[in-house]
């Protein structure tokens, strides 16, 4: 039976605010973002024995602190502990450095990028509405005698919508490639 393990990160109020803002921009809770961070860190660095040191990052000057709790499965906790030991630091210290590196590098989708994705999604929804309208007209016309001109017009509309979808697909794919290019957590800060 896998039990959840909890890791704690003590962050400055400013860092905690940035963390929650990043989670909100991603459309997830802070605990989901935390787990994704740990999983990304483990995927990026647990497969190799050649670790680079995590450089200490100065916390922001704020004196008040917030605690960020991260729940992990036993397996994730074990792997994270293994990586921490290989880096010669405690789990707490390693986690603090990983979170701060994550905040400094900012590989999370920014608000601007998030807005761009939202625009792409809206555009795709509009295209979907167009397709539904075309399908409705074709289905209604099927009950009545259909002229070849109507069928050709519907097919040309479908091809135009299909082309719009392909363009949107390419734009989203290019955007994600740019984002993924920054997705690895860099340990040399």
PDB file of C-alpha atoms in Angstrom:
ATOM      1  CA  UNK A   1       0.000   0.000   0.000  1.00  0.00           C
ATOM      2  CA  UNK A   2       1.411   3.375  -0.980  1.00  0.00           C
ATOM      3  CA  UNK A   3       1.175   6.063   1.639  1.00  0.00           C
ATOM      4  CA  UNK A   4       1.464   9.709   0.880  1.00  0.00           C
ATOM      5  CA  UNK A   5       4.556  11.438   2.176  1.00  0.00           C
ATOM      6  CA  UNK A   6       4.587  15.160   2.776  1.00  0.00           C
ATOM      7  CA  UNK A   7       7.470  17.501   2.031  1.00  0.00           C
ATOM      8  CA  UNK A   8       7.390  21.079   3.275  1.00  0.00           C
ATOM      9  CA  UNK A   9       8.938  24.136   1.689  1.00  0.00           C
ATOM     10  CA  UNK A  10       9.230  27.354   3.636  1.00  0.00           C
ATOM     11  CA  UNK A  11       9.013  30.208   1.140  1.00  0.00           C
ATOM     12  CA  UNK A  12       9.091  33.944   1.542  1.00  0.00           C
ATOM     13  CA  UNK A  13       5.731  35.615   1.210  1.00  0.00           C
ATOM     14  CA  UNK A  14       6.757  37.031  -2.170  1.00  0.00           C
ATOM     15  CA  UNK A  15       7.918  33.638  -3.477  1.00  0.00           C
ATOM     16  CA  UNK A  16       4.744  31.998  -2.176  1.00  0.00           C
ATOM     17  CA  UNK A  17       2.665  34.672  -3.913  1.00  0.00           C
ATOM     18  CA  UNK A  18       4.537  34.039  -7.185  1.00  0.00           C
ATOM     19  CA  UNK A  19       4.031  30.287  -6.717  1.00  0.00           C
ATOM     20  CA  UNK A  20       0.266  30.600  -6.285  1.00  0.00           C
ATOM     21  CA  UNK A  21       0.106  33.049  -9.207  1.00  0.00           C
ATOM     22  CA  UNK A  22       1.940  30.551 -11.439  1.00  0.00           C
ATOM     23  CA  UNK A  23      -0.436  27.787 -10.355  1.00  0.00           C
ATOM     24  CA  UNK A  24      -3.419  29.995 -11.145  1.00  0.00           C
ATOM     25  CA  UNK A  25      -1.962  30.877 -14.566  1.00  0.00           C
ATOM     26  CA  UNK A  26      -1.612  27.143 -15.256  1.00  0.00           C
ATOM     27  CA  UNK A  27      -5.213  26.587 -14.183  1.00  0.00           C
ATOM     28  CA  UNK A  28      -4.235  24.132 -11.443  1.00  0.00           C
ATOM     29  CA  UNK A  29      -3.954  24.150  -7.670  1.00  0.00           C
ATOM     30  CA  UNK A  30      -0.616  24.815  -6.026  1.00  0.00           C
ATOM     31  CA  UNK A  31      -0.389  21.204  -4.855  1.00  0.00           C
ATOM     32  CA  UNK A  32      -0.902  19.909  -8.412  1.00  0.00           C
ATOM     33  CA  UNK A  33       1.784  22.308  -9.653  1.00  0.00           C
ATOM     34  CA  UNK A  34       4.071  21.149  -6.823  1.00  0.00           C
ATOM     35  CA  UNK A  35       3.642  17.494  -7.750  1.00  0.00           C
ATOM     36  CA  UNK A  36       4.273  18.291 -11.412  1.00  0.00           C
ATOM     37  CA  UNK A  37       7.453  20.109 -10.421  1.00  0.00           C
ATOM     38  CA  UNK A  38       8.716  17.138  -8.404  1.00  0.00           C
ATOM     39  CA  UNK A  39       7.776  14.691 -11.165  1.00  0.00           C
ATOM     40  CA  UNK A  40       9.518  16.854 -13.781  1.00  0.00           C
ATOM     41  CA  UNK A  41      12.582  17.161 -11.569  1.00  0.00           C
ATOM     42  CA  UNK A  42      12.687  13.392 -11.038  1.00  0.00           C
ATOM     43  CA  UNK A  43      12.136  12.646 -14.733  1.00  0.00           C
ATOM     44  CA  UNK A  44      14.858  15.080 -15.742  1.00  0.00           C
ATOM     45  CA  UNK A  45      17.466  14.039 -13.215  1.00  0.00           C
ATOM     46  CA  UNK A  46      16.858  10.633 -11.655  1.00  0.00           C
ATOM     47  CA  UNK A  47      17.791   8.714 -14.800  1.00  0.00           C
ATOM     48  CA  UNK A  48      21.372   9.918 -14.802  1.00  0.00           C
ATOM     49  CA  UNK A  49      24.010   9.495 -12.166  1.00  0.00           C
ATOM     50  CA  UNK A  50      25.752  12.643 -13.343  1.00  0.00           C
ATOM     51  CA  UNK A  51      24.164  15.341 -11.184  1.00  0.00           C
ATOM     52  CA  UNK A  52      25.115  18.957 -11.197  1.00  0.00           C
ATOM     53  CA  UNK A  53      25.011  20.857  -7.952  1.00  0.00           C
ATOM     54  CA  UNK A  54      21.946  22.893  -7.157  1.00  0.00           C
ATOM     55  CA  UNK A  55      23.304  26.341  -6.519  1.00  0.00           C
ATOM     56  CA  UNK A  56      21.837  28.105  -3.509  1.00  0.00           C
ATOM     57  CA  UNK A  57      19.463  30.875  -4.471  1.00  0.00           C
ATOM     58  CA  UNK A  58      18.960  33.779  -2.176  1.00  0.00           C
ATOM     59  CA  UNK A  59      15.367  34.022  -1.017  1.00  0.00           C
ATOM     60  CA  UNK A  60      13.566  37.288  -1.439  1.00  0.00           C
ATOM     61  CA  UNK A  61      14.123  39.804   1.344  1.00  0.00           C
ATOM     62  CA  UNK A  62      10.669  39.319   2.878  1.00  0.00           C
ATOM     63  CA  UNK A  63      10.909  38.183   6.501  1.00  0.00           C
ATOM     64  CA  UNK A  64       7.554  36.437   6.768  1.00  0.00           C
ATOM     65  CA  UNK A  65       7.394  32.875   5.529  1.00  0.00           C
ATOM     66  CA  UNK A  66       4.721  30.639   4.029  1.00  0.00           C
ATOM     67  CA  UNK A  67       4.808  26.855   4.086  1.00  0.00           C
ATOM     68  CA  UNK A  68       4.059  24.960   0.897  1.00  0.00           C
ATOM     69  CA  UNK A  69       3.103  21.321   1.470  1.00  0.00           C
ATOM     70  CA  UNK A  70       3.721  18.777  -1.250  1.00  0.00           C
ATOM     71  CA  UNK A  71       2.167  15.322  -1.010  1.00  0.00           C
ATOM     72  CA  UNK A  72       4.077  12.540  -2.735  1.00  0.00           C
ATOM     73  CA  UNK A  73       3.596   8.806  -3.053  1.00  0.00           C
ATOM     74  CA  UNK A  74       6.136   6.613  -1.297  1.00  0.00           C
ATOM     75  CA  UNK A  75       7.812   5.906  -4.631  1.00  0.00           C
ATOM     76  CA  UNK A  76       8.098   9.601  -5.535  1.00  0.00           C
ATOM     77  CA  UNK A  77       9.347  10.377  -2.035  1.00  0.00           C
ATOM     78  CA  UNK A  78      11.935   7.584  -2.241  1.00  0.00           C
ATOM     79  CA  UNK A  79      13.189   8.791  -5.638  1.00  0.00           C
ATOM     80  CA  UNK A  80      13.325  12.400  -4.460  1.00  0.00           C
ATOM     81  CA  UNK A  81      15.238  11.360  -1.314  1.00  0.00           C
ATOM     82  CA  UNK A  82      17.673   9.386  -3.472  1.00  0.00           C
ATOM     83  CA  UNK A  83      18.324  12.409  -5.693  1.00  0.00           C
ATOM     84  CA  UNK A  84      18.703  14.657  -2.627  1.00  0.00           C
ATOM     85  CA  UNK A  85      21.279  12.320  -1.106  1.00  0.00           C
ATOM     86  CA  UNK A  86      23.218  12.184  -4.368  1.00  0.00           C
ATOM     87  CA  UNK A  87      23.298  15.982  -4.294  1.00  0.00           C
ATOM     88  CA  UNK A  88      24.521  15.795  -0.659  1.00  0.00           C
ATOM     89  CA  UNK A  89      21.685  17.801   0.843  1.00  0.00           C
ATOM     90  CA  UNK A  90      18.556  17.225   2.878  1.00  0.00           C
ATOM     91  CA  UNK A  91      15.182  16.738   1.238  1.00  0.00           C
ATOM     92  CA  UNK A  92      14.077  20.116   2.595  1.00  0.00           C
ATOM     93  CA  UNK A  93      17.107  21.967   1.245  1.00  0.00           C
ATOM     94  CA  UNK A  94      16.867  20.250  -2.142  1.00  0.00           C
ATOM     95  CA  UNK A  95      13.151  20.984  -2.403  1.00  0.00           C
ATOM     96  CA  UNK A  96      13.630  24.642  -1.496  1.00  0.00           C
ATOM     97  CA  UNK A  97      16.328  24.989  -4.151  1.00  0.00           C
ATOM     98  CA  UNK A  98      14.230  23.190  -6.768  1.00  0.00           C
ATOM     99  CA  UNK A  99      11.198  25.395  -6.069  1.00  0.00           C
ATOM    100  CA  UNK A 100      13.287  28.574  -6.143  1.00  0.00           C
ATOM    101  CA  UNK A 101      15.038  27.455  -9.343  1.00  0.00           C
ATOM    102  CA  UNK A 102      11.628  26.792 -10.793  1.00  0.00           C
ATOM    103  CA  UNK A 103      10.459  30.272  -9.802  1.00  0.00           C
ATOM    104  CA  UNK A 104      13.631  31.908 -11.151  1.00  0.00           C
ATOM    105  CA  UNK A 105      13.631  30.068 -14.483  1.00  0.00           C
ATOM    106  CA  UNK A 106       9.912  30.523 -14.899  1.00  0.00           C
ATOM    107  CA  UNK A 107       9.455  27.697 -17.374  1.00  0.00           C
ATOM    108  CA  UNK A 108       5.801  27.542 -16.452  1.00  0.00           C
ATOM    109  CA  UNK A 109       3.480  28.956 -19.061  1.00  0.00           C
ATOM    110  CA  UNK A 110       3.329  32.670 -18.371  1.00  0.00           C
ATOM    111  CA  UNK A 111       0.133  34.680 -18.286  1.00  0.00           C
ATOM    112  CA  UNK A 112       0.822  36.006 -21.809  1.00  0.00           C
ATOM    113  CA  UNK A 113       1.340  32.494 -23.125  1.00  0.00           C
ATOM    114  CA  UNK A 114      -1.726  31.355 -21.228  1.00  0.00           C
ATOM    115  CA  UNK A 115      -3.727  34.126 -22.905  1.00  0.00           C
ATOM    116  CA  UNK A 116      -2.379  33.022 -26.293  1.00  0.00           C
ATOM    117  CA  UNK A 117      -3.494  29.457 -25.630  1.00  0.00           C
ATOM    118  CA  UNK A 118      -6.921  30.725 -24.543  1.00  0.00           C
ATOM    119  CA  UNK A 119      -7.201  32.641 -27.828  1.00  0.00           C
ATOM    120  CA  UNK A 120      -6.297  29.495 -29.778  1.00  0.00           C
ATOM    121  CA  UNK A 121      -8.928  27.528 -27.873  1.00  0.00           C
ATOM    122  CA  UNK A 122     -11.558  30.205 -28.547  1.00  0.00           C
ATOM    123  CA  UNK A 123     -10.692  30.145 -32.240  1.00  0.00           C
ATOM    124  CA  UNK A 124     -10.981  26.354 -32.312  1.00  0.00           C
ATOM    125  CA  UNK A 125     -14.376  26.576 -30.588  1.00  0.00           C
ATOM    126  CA  UNK A 126     -15.573  29.026 -33.245  1.00  0.00           C
ATOM    127  CA  UNK A 127     -14.413  26.598 -35.916  1.00  0.00           C
ATOM    128  CA  UNK A 128     -16.276  23.795 -34.138  1.00  0.00           C
ATOM    129  CA  UNK A 129     -19.454  25.886 -34.122  1.00  0.00           C
ATOM    130  CA  UNK A 130     -19.019  26.475 -37.869  1.00  0.00           C
ATOM    131  CA  UNK A 131     -18.647  22.736 -38.445  1.00  0.00           C
ATOM    132  CA  UNK A 132     -21.795  22.041 -36.431  1.00  0.00           C
ATOM    133  CA  UNK A 133     -23.740  24.607 -38.453  1.00  0.00           C
ATOM    134  CA  UNK A 134     -22.523  23.083 -41.717  1.00  0.00           C
ATOM    135  CA  UNK A 135     -23.431  19.587 -40.528  1.00  0.00           C
ATOM    136  CA  UNK A 136     -26.878  20.792 -39.464  1.00  0.00           C
ATOM    137  CA  UNK A 137     -27.515  22.344 -42.894  1.00  0.00           C
ATOM    138  CA  UNK A 138     -26.372  19.177 -44.644  1.00  0.00           C
ATOM    139  CA  UNK A 139     -28.578  17.021 -42.415  1.00  0.00           C
ATOM    140  CA  UNK A 140     -31.574  19.299 -42.988  1.00  0.00           C
ATOM    141  CA  UNK A 141     -30.920  19.286 -46.721  1.00  0.00           C
ATOM    142  CA  UNK A 142     -30.725  15.482 -46.715  1.00  0.00           C
ATOM    143  CA  UNK A 143     -34.431  15.371 -45.875  1.00  0.00           C
ATOM    144  CA  UNK A 144     -35.147  17.524 -48.934  1.00  0.00           C
ATOM    145  CA  UNK A 145     -33.947  16.971 -52.480  1.00  0.00           C
ATOM    146  CA  UNK A 146     -30.343  18.196 -52.452  1.00  0.00           C
ATOM    147  CA  UNK A 147     -28.889  20.029 -55.399  1.00  0.00           C
ATOM    148  CA  UNK A 148     -25.311  19.404 -56.419  1.00  0.00           C
ATOM    149  CA  UNK A 149     -24.570  23.127 -55.978  1.00  0.00           C
ATOM    150  CA  UNK A 150     -25.580  22.944 -52.318  1.00  0.00           C
ATOM    151  CA  UNK A 151     -23.381  19.892 -51.772  1.00  0.00           C
ATOM    152  CA  UNK A 152     -20.424  21.605 -53.473  1.00  0.00           C
ATOM    153  CA  UNK A 153     -20.938  24.736 -51.378  1.00  0.00           C
ATOM    154  CA  UNK A 154     -21.081  22.666 -48.177  1.00  0.00           C
ATOM    155  CA  UNK A 155     -17.954  20.736 -49.149  1.00  0.00           C
ATOM    156  CA  UNK A 156     -16.055  23.941 -49.915  1.00  0.00           C
ATOM    157  CA  UNK A 157     -17.085  25.313 -46.501  1.00  0.00           C
ATOM    158  CA  UNK A 158     -15.910  22.105 -44.854  1.00  0.00           C
ATOM    159  CA  UNK A 159     -12.553  22.339 -46.646  1.00  0.00           C
ATOM    160  CA  UNK A 160     -12.181  25.984 -45.579  1.00  0.00           C
ATOM    161  CA  UNK A 161     -12.922  25.079 -41.958  1.00  0.00           C
ATOM    162  CA  UNK A 162     -10.546  22.122 -42.184  1.00  0.00           C
ATOM    163  CA  UNK A 163      -7.798  24.489 -43.374  1.00  0.00           C
ATOM    164  CA  UNK A 164      -8.491  26.853 -40.449  1.00  0.00           C
ATOM    165  CA  UNK A 165      -8.177  23.926 -38.044  1.00  0.00           C
ATOM    166  CA  UNK A 166      -4.866  22.900 -39.636  1.00  0.00           C
ATOM    167  CA  UNK A 167      -3.522  26.460 -39.284  1.00  0.00           C
ATOM    168  CA  UNK A 168      -4.600  26.630 -35.627  1.00  0.00           C
ATOM    169  CA  UNK A 169      -3.081  23.201 -35.009  1.00  0.00           C
ATOM    170  CA  UNK A 170       0.263  24.368 -36.434  1.00  0.00           C
ATOM    171  CA  UNK A 171       0.206  27.553 -34.355  1.00  0.00           C
ATOM    172  CA  UNK A 172      -0.525  25.613 -31.157  1.00  0.00           C
ATOM    173  CA  UNK A 173       2.132  23.021 -31.984  1.00  0.00           C
ATOM    174  CA  UNK A 174       4.760  25.733 -32.600  1.00  0.00           C
ATOM    175  CA  UNK A 175       3.779  27.456 -29.370  1.00  0.00           C
ATOM    176  CA  UNK A 176       4.072  24.213 -27.395  1.00  0.00           C
ATOM    177  CA  UNK A 177       7.454  23.439 -28.978  1.00  0.00           C
ATOM    178  CA  UNK A 178       8.729  26.841 -27.831  1.00  0.00           C
ATOM    179  CA  UNK A 179       7.342  26.241 -24.346  1.00  0.00           C
ATOM    180  CA  UNK A 180       8.689  22.691 -24.106  1.00  0.00           C
ATOM    181  CA  UNK A 181      12.111  23.952 -25.106  1.00  0.00           C
ATOM    182  CA  UNK A 182      12.204  25.731 -21.748  1.00  0.00           C
ATOM    183  CA  UNK A 183      10.496  22.999 -19.753  1.00  0.00           C
ATOM    184  CA  UNK A 184      13.526  21.301 -18.237  1.00  0.00           C
ATOM    185  CA  UNK A 185      14.504  22.461 -14.781  1.00  0.00           C
ATOM    186  CA  UNK A 186      18.040  23.769 -15.007  1.00  0.00           C
ATOM    187  CA  UNK A 187      20.021  22.974 -11.900  1.00  0.00           C
ATOM    188  CA  UNK A 188      22.806  25.472 -12.586  1.00  0.00           C
ATOM    189  CA  UNK A 189      21.266  28.720 -11.563  1.00  0.00           C
TER     190      UNK A 189
END
